[in-house]
PDB file of C-alpha atoms in Angstrom:
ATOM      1  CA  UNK A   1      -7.496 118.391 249.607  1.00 46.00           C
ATOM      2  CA  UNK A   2      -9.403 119.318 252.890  1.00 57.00           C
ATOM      3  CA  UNK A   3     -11.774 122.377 253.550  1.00 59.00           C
ATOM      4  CA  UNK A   4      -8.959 124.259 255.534  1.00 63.00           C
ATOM      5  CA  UNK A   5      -6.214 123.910 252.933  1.00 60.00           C
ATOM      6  CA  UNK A   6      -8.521 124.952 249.797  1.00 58.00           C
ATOM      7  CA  UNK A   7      -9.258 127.999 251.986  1.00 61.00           C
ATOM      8  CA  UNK A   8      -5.637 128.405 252.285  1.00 64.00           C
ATOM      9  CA  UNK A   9      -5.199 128.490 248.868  1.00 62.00           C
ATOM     10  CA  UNK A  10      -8.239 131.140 248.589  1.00 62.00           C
ATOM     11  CA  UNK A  11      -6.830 132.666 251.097  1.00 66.00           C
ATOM     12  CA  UNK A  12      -3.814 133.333 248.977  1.00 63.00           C
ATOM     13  CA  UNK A  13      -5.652 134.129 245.698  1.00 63.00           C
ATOM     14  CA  UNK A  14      -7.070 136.574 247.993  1.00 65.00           C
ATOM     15  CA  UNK A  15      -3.597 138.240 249.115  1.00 61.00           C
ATOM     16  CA  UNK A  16      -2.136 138.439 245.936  1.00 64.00           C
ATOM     17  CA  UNK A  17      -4.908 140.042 244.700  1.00 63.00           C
ATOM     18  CA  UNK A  18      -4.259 142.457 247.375  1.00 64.00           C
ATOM     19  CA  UNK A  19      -1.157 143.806 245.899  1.00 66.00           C
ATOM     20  CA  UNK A  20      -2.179 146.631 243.970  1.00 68.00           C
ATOM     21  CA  UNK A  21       0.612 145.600 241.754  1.00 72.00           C
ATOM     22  CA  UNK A  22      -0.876 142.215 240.546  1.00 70.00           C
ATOM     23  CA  UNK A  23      -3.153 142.275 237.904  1.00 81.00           C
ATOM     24  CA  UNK A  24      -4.989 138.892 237.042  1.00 79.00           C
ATOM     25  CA  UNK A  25      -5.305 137.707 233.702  1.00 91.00           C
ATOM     26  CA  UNK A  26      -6.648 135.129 232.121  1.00 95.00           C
ATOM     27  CA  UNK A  27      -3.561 133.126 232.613  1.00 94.00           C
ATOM     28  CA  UNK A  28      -3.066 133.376 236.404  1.00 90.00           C
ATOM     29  CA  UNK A  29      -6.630 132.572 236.657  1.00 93.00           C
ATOM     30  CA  UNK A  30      -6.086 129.169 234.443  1.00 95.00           C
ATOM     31  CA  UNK A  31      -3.384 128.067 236.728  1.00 92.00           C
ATOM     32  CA  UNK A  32      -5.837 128.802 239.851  1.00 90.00           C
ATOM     33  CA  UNK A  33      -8.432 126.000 238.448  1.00 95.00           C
ATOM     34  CA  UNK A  34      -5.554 124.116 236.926  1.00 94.00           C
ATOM     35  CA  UNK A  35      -4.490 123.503 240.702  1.00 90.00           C
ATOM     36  CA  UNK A  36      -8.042 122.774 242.007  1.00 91.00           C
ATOM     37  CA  UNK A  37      -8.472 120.861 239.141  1.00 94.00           C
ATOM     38  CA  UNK A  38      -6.073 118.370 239.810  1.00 91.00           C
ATOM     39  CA  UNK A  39      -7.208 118.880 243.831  1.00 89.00           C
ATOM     40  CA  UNK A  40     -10.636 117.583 242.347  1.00 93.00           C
ATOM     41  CA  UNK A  41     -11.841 120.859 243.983  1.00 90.00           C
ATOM     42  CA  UNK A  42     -14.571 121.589 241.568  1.00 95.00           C
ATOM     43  CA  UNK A  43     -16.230 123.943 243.875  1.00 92.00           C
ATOM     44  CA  UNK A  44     -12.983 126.087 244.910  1.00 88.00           C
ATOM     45  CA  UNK A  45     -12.966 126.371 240.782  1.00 93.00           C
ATOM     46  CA  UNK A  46     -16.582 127.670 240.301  1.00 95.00           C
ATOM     47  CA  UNK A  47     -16.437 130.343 242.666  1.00 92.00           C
ATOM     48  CA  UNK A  48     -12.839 131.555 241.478  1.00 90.00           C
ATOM     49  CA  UNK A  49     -14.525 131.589 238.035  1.00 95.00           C
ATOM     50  CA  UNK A  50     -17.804 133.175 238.840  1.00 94.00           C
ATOM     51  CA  UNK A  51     -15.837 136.211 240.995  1.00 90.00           C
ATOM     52  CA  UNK A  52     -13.815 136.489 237.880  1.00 91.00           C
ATOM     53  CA  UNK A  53     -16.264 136.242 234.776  1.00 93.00           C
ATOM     54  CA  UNK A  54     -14.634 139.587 233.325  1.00 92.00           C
ATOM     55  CA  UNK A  55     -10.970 138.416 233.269  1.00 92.00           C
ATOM     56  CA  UNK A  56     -11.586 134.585 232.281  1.00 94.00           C
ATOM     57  CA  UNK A  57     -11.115 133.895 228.821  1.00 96.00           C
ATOM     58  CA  UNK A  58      -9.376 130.954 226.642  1.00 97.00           C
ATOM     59  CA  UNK A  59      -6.811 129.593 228.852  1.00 98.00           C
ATOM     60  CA  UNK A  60      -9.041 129.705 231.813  1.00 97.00           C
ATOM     61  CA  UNK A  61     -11.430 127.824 230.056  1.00 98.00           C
ATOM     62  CA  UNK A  62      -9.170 125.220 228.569  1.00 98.00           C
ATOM     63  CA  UNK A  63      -7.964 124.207 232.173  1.00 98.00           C
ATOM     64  CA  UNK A  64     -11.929 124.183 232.935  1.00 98.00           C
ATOM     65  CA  UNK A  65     -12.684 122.044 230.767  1.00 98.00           C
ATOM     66  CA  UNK A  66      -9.558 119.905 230.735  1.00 98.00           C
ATOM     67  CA  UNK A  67      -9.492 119.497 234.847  1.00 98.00           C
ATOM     68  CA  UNK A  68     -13.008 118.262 234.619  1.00 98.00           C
ATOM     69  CA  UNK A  69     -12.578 115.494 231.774  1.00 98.00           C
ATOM     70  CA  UNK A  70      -9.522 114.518 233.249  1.00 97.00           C
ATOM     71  CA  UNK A  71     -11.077 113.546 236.601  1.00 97.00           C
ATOM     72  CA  UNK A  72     -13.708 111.512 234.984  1.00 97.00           C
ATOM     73  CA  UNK A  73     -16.678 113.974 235.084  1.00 98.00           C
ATOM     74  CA  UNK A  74     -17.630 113.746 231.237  1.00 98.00           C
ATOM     75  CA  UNK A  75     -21.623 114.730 232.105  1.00 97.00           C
ATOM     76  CA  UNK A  76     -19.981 117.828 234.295  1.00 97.00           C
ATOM     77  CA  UNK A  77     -18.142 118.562 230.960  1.00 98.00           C
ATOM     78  CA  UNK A  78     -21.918 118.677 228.909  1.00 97.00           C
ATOM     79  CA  UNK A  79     -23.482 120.755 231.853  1.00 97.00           C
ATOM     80  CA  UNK A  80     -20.589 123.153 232.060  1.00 98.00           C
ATOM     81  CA  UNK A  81     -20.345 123.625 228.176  1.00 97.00           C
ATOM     82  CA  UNK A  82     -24.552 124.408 228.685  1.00 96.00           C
ATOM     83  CA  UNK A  83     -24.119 126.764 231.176  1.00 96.00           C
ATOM     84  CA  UNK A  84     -20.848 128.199 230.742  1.00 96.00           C
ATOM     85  CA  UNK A  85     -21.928 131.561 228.727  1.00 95.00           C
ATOM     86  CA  UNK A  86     -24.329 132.177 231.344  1.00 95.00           C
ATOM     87  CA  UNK A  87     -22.373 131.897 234.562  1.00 95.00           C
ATOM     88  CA  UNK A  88     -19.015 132.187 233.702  1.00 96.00           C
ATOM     89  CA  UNK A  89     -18.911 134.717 230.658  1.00 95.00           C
ATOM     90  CA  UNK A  90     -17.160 131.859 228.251  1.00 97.00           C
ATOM     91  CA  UNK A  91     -18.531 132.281 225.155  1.00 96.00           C
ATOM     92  CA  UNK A  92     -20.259 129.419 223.272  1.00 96.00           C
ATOM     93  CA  UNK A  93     -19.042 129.066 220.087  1.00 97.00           C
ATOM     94  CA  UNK A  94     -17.349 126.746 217.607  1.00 97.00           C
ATOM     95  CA  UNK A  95     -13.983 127.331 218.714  1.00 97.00           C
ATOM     96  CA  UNK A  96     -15.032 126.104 222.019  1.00 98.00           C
ATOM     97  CA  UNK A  97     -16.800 123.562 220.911  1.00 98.00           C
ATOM     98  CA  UNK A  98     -13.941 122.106 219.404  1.00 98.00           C
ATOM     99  CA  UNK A  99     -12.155 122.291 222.703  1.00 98.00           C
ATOM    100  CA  UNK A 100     -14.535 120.627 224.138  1.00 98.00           C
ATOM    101  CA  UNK A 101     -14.801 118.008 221.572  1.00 98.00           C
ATOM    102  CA  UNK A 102     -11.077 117.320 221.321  1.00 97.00           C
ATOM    103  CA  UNK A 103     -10.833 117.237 225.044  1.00 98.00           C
ATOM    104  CA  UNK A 104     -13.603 114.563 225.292  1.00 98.00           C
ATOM    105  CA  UNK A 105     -12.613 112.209 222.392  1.00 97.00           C
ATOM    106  CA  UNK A 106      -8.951 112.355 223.468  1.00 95.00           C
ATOM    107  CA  UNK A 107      -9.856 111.014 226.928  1.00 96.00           C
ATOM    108  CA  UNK A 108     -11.995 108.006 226.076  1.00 95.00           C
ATOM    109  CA  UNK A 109     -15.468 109.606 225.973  1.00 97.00           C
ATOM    110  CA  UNK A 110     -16.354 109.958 222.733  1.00 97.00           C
ATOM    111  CA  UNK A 111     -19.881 108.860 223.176  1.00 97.00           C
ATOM    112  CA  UNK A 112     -20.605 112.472 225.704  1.00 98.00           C
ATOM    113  CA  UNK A 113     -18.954 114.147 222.611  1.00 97.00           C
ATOM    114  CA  UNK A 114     -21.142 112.960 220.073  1.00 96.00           C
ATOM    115  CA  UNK A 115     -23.994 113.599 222.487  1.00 96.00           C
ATOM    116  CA  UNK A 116     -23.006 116.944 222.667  1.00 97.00           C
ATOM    117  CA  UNK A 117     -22.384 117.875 219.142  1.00 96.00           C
ATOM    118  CA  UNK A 118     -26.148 116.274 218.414  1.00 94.00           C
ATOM    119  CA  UNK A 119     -27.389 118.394 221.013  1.00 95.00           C
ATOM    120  CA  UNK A 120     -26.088 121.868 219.814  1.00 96.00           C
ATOM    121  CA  UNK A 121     -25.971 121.462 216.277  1.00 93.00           C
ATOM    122  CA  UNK A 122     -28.664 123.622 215.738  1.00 94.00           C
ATOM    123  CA  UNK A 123     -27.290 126.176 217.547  1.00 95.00           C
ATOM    124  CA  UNK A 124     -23.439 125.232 217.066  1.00 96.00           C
ATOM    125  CA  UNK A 125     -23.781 123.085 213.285  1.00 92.00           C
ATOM    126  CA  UNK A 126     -20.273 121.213 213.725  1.00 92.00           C
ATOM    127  CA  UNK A 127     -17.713 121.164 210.798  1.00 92.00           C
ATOM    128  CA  UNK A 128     -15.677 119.016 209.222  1.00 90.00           C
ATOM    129  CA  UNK A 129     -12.632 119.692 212.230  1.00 92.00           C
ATOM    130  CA  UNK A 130     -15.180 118.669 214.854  1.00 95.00           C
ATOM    131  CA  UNK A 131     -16.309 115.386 212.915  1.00 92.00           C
ATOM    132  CA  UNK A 132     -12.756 114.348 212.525  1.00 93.00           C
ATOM    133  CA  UNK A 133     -11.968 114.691 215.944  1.00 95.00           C
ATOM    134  CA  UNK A 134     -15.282 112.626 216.812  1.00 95.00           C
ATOM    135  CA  UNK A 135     -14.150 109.719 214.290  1.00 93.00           C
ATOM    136  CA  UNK A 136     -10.574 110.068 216.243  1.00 93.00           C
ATOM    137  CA  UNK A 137     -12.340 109.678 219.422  1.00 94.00           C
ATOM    138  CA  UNK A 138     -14.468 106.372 218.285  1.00 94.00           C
ATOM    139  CA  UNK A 139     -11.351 104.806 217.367  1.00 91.00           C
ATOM    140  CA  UNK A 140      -9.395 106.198 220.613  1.00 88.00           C
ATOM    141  CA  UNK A 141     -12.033 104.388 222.725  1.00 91.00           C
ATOM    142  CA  UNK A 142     -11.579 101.204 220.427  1.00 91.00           C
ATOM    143  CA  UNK A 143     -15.121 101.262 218.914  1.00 93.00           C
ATOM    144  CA  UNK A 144     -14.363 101.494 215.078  1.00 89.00           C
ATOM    145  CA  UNK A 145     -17.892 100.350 213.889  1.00 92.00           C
ATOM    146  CA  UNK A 146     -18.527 103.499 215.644  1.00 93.00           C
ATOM    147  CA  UNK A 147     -16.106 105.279 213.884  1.00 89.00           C
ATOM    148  CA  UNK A 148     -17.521 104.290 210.154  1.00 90.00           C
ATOM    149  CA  UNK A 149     -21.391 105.015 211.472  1.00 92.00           C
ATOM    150  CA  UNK A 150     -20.066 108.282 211.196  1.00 89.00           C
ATOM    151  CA  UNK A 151     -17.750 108.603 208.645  1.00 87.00           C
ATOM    152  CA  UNK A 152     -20.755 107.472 206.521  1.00 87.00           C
ATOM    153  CA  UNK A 153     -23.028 109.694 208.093  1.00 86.00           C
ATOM    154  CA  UNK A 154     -20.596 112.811 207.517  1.00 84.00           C
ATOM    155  CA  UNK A 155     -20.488 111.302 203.512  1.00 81.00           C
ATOM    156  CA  UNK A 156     -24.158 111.303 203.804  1.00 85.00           C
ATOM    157  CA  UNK A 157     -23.946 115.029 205.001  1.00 79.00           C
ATOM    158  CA  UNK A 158     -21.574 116.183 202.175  1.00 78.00           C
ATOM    159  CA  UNK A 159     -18.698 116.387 204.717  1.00 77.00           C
ATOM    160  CA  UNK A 160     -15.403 114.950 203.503  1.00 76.00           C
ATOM    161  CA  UNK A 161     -13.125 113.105 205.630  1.00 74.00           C
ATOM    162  CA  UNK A 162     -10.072 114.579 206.735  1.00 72.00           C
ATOM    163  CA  UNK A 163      -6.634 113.306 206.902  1.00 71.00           C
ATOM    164  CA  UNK A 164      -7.243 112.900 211.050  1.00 72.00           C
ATOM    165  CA  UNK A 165      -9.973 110.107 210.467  1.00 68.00           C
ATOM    166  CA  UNK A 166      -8.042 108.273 207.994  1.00 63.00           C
ATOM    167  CA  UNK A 167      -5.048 107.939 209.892  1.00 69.00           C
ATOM    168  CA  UNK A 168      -7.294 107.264 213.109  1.00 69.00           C
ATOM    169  CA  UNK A 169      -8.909 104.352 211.889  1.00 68.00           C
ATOM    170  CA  UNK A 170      -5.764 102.930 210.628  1.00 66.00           C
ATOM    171  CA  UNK A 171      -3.996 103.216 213.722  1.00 67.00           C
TER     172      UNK A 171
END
């Protein structure tokens, strides 16, 4: 996408936000970064989020965060999770650490997942959900010694396994 047609694009965010009929919600906002998302237009996305901190919620952040992984930028993923209460208003929580999570492992990056988990889990301690879905994502990216490191290491914990795990290492 070139310079001039993302600042067409703006350009119409800008109009229909001009109609003093149009409200924005968190849902026209999501399919704003959905489309510079798949433009690769990462910067076109943070401004559109940072203007709109009060009305971005859930579905804006699960195109976010799904746009990102899905153009290959797994260490823009762990810098936006980091920063994400702080400049766009998302809140940092479990819940969307589990998006996060699940996005990650079911794109072939399980490794920035795990990373990520290890790095908050003293702020963010991850459940049993969240290991599952890291076990999934070892044996998504086809490293299953991976995926029994830490299904022993969640024993270890006092974690069971779930159902999730199970059937992901036996697929």
């Amino acid at each position: 996408l070139s310079y001039e047609a993302a600042r067409t694009v703006l350009g119409f965010h800008d109009w229909v936000l001009s109609d003093p009929d149009f409200e924005h919600n968190d849902e026209t906002l999501s399919f704003f970064i959905d489309y510079f998302g798949r433009r690769k237009d990462f910067k076109a996305a943070h401004d559109l989020l940072i203007n709109h901190k009060s009305i971005a919620g859930p579905k804006t952040l699960n195109s976010s965060i799904d746009r990102l992984v899905r153009a290959g930028r797994p260490t823009q993923v762990l810098g936006f999770f980091e920063r994400m209460e702080k400049d766009y208003g998302f809140k940092r929580d479990k819940e969307s650490l589990k998006l996060v999570v699940e996005k990650l492992c079911g794109n072939g990056y399980a490794s920035y997942a795990e990373k990520m988990v290890k790095d908050t889990a003293n702020e963010i301690f991850p459940d049993e959900i969240i290991c599952d879905l890291l076990i999934k994502g070892w044996c998504v990216d086809g490293k299953l010694e991976e995926a029994r490191r830490l299904a022993g290491e969640m024993y270890r914990g006092g974690f069971e396994i779930g159902a999730m795990s199970y059937n992901a290492m036996l697929d």
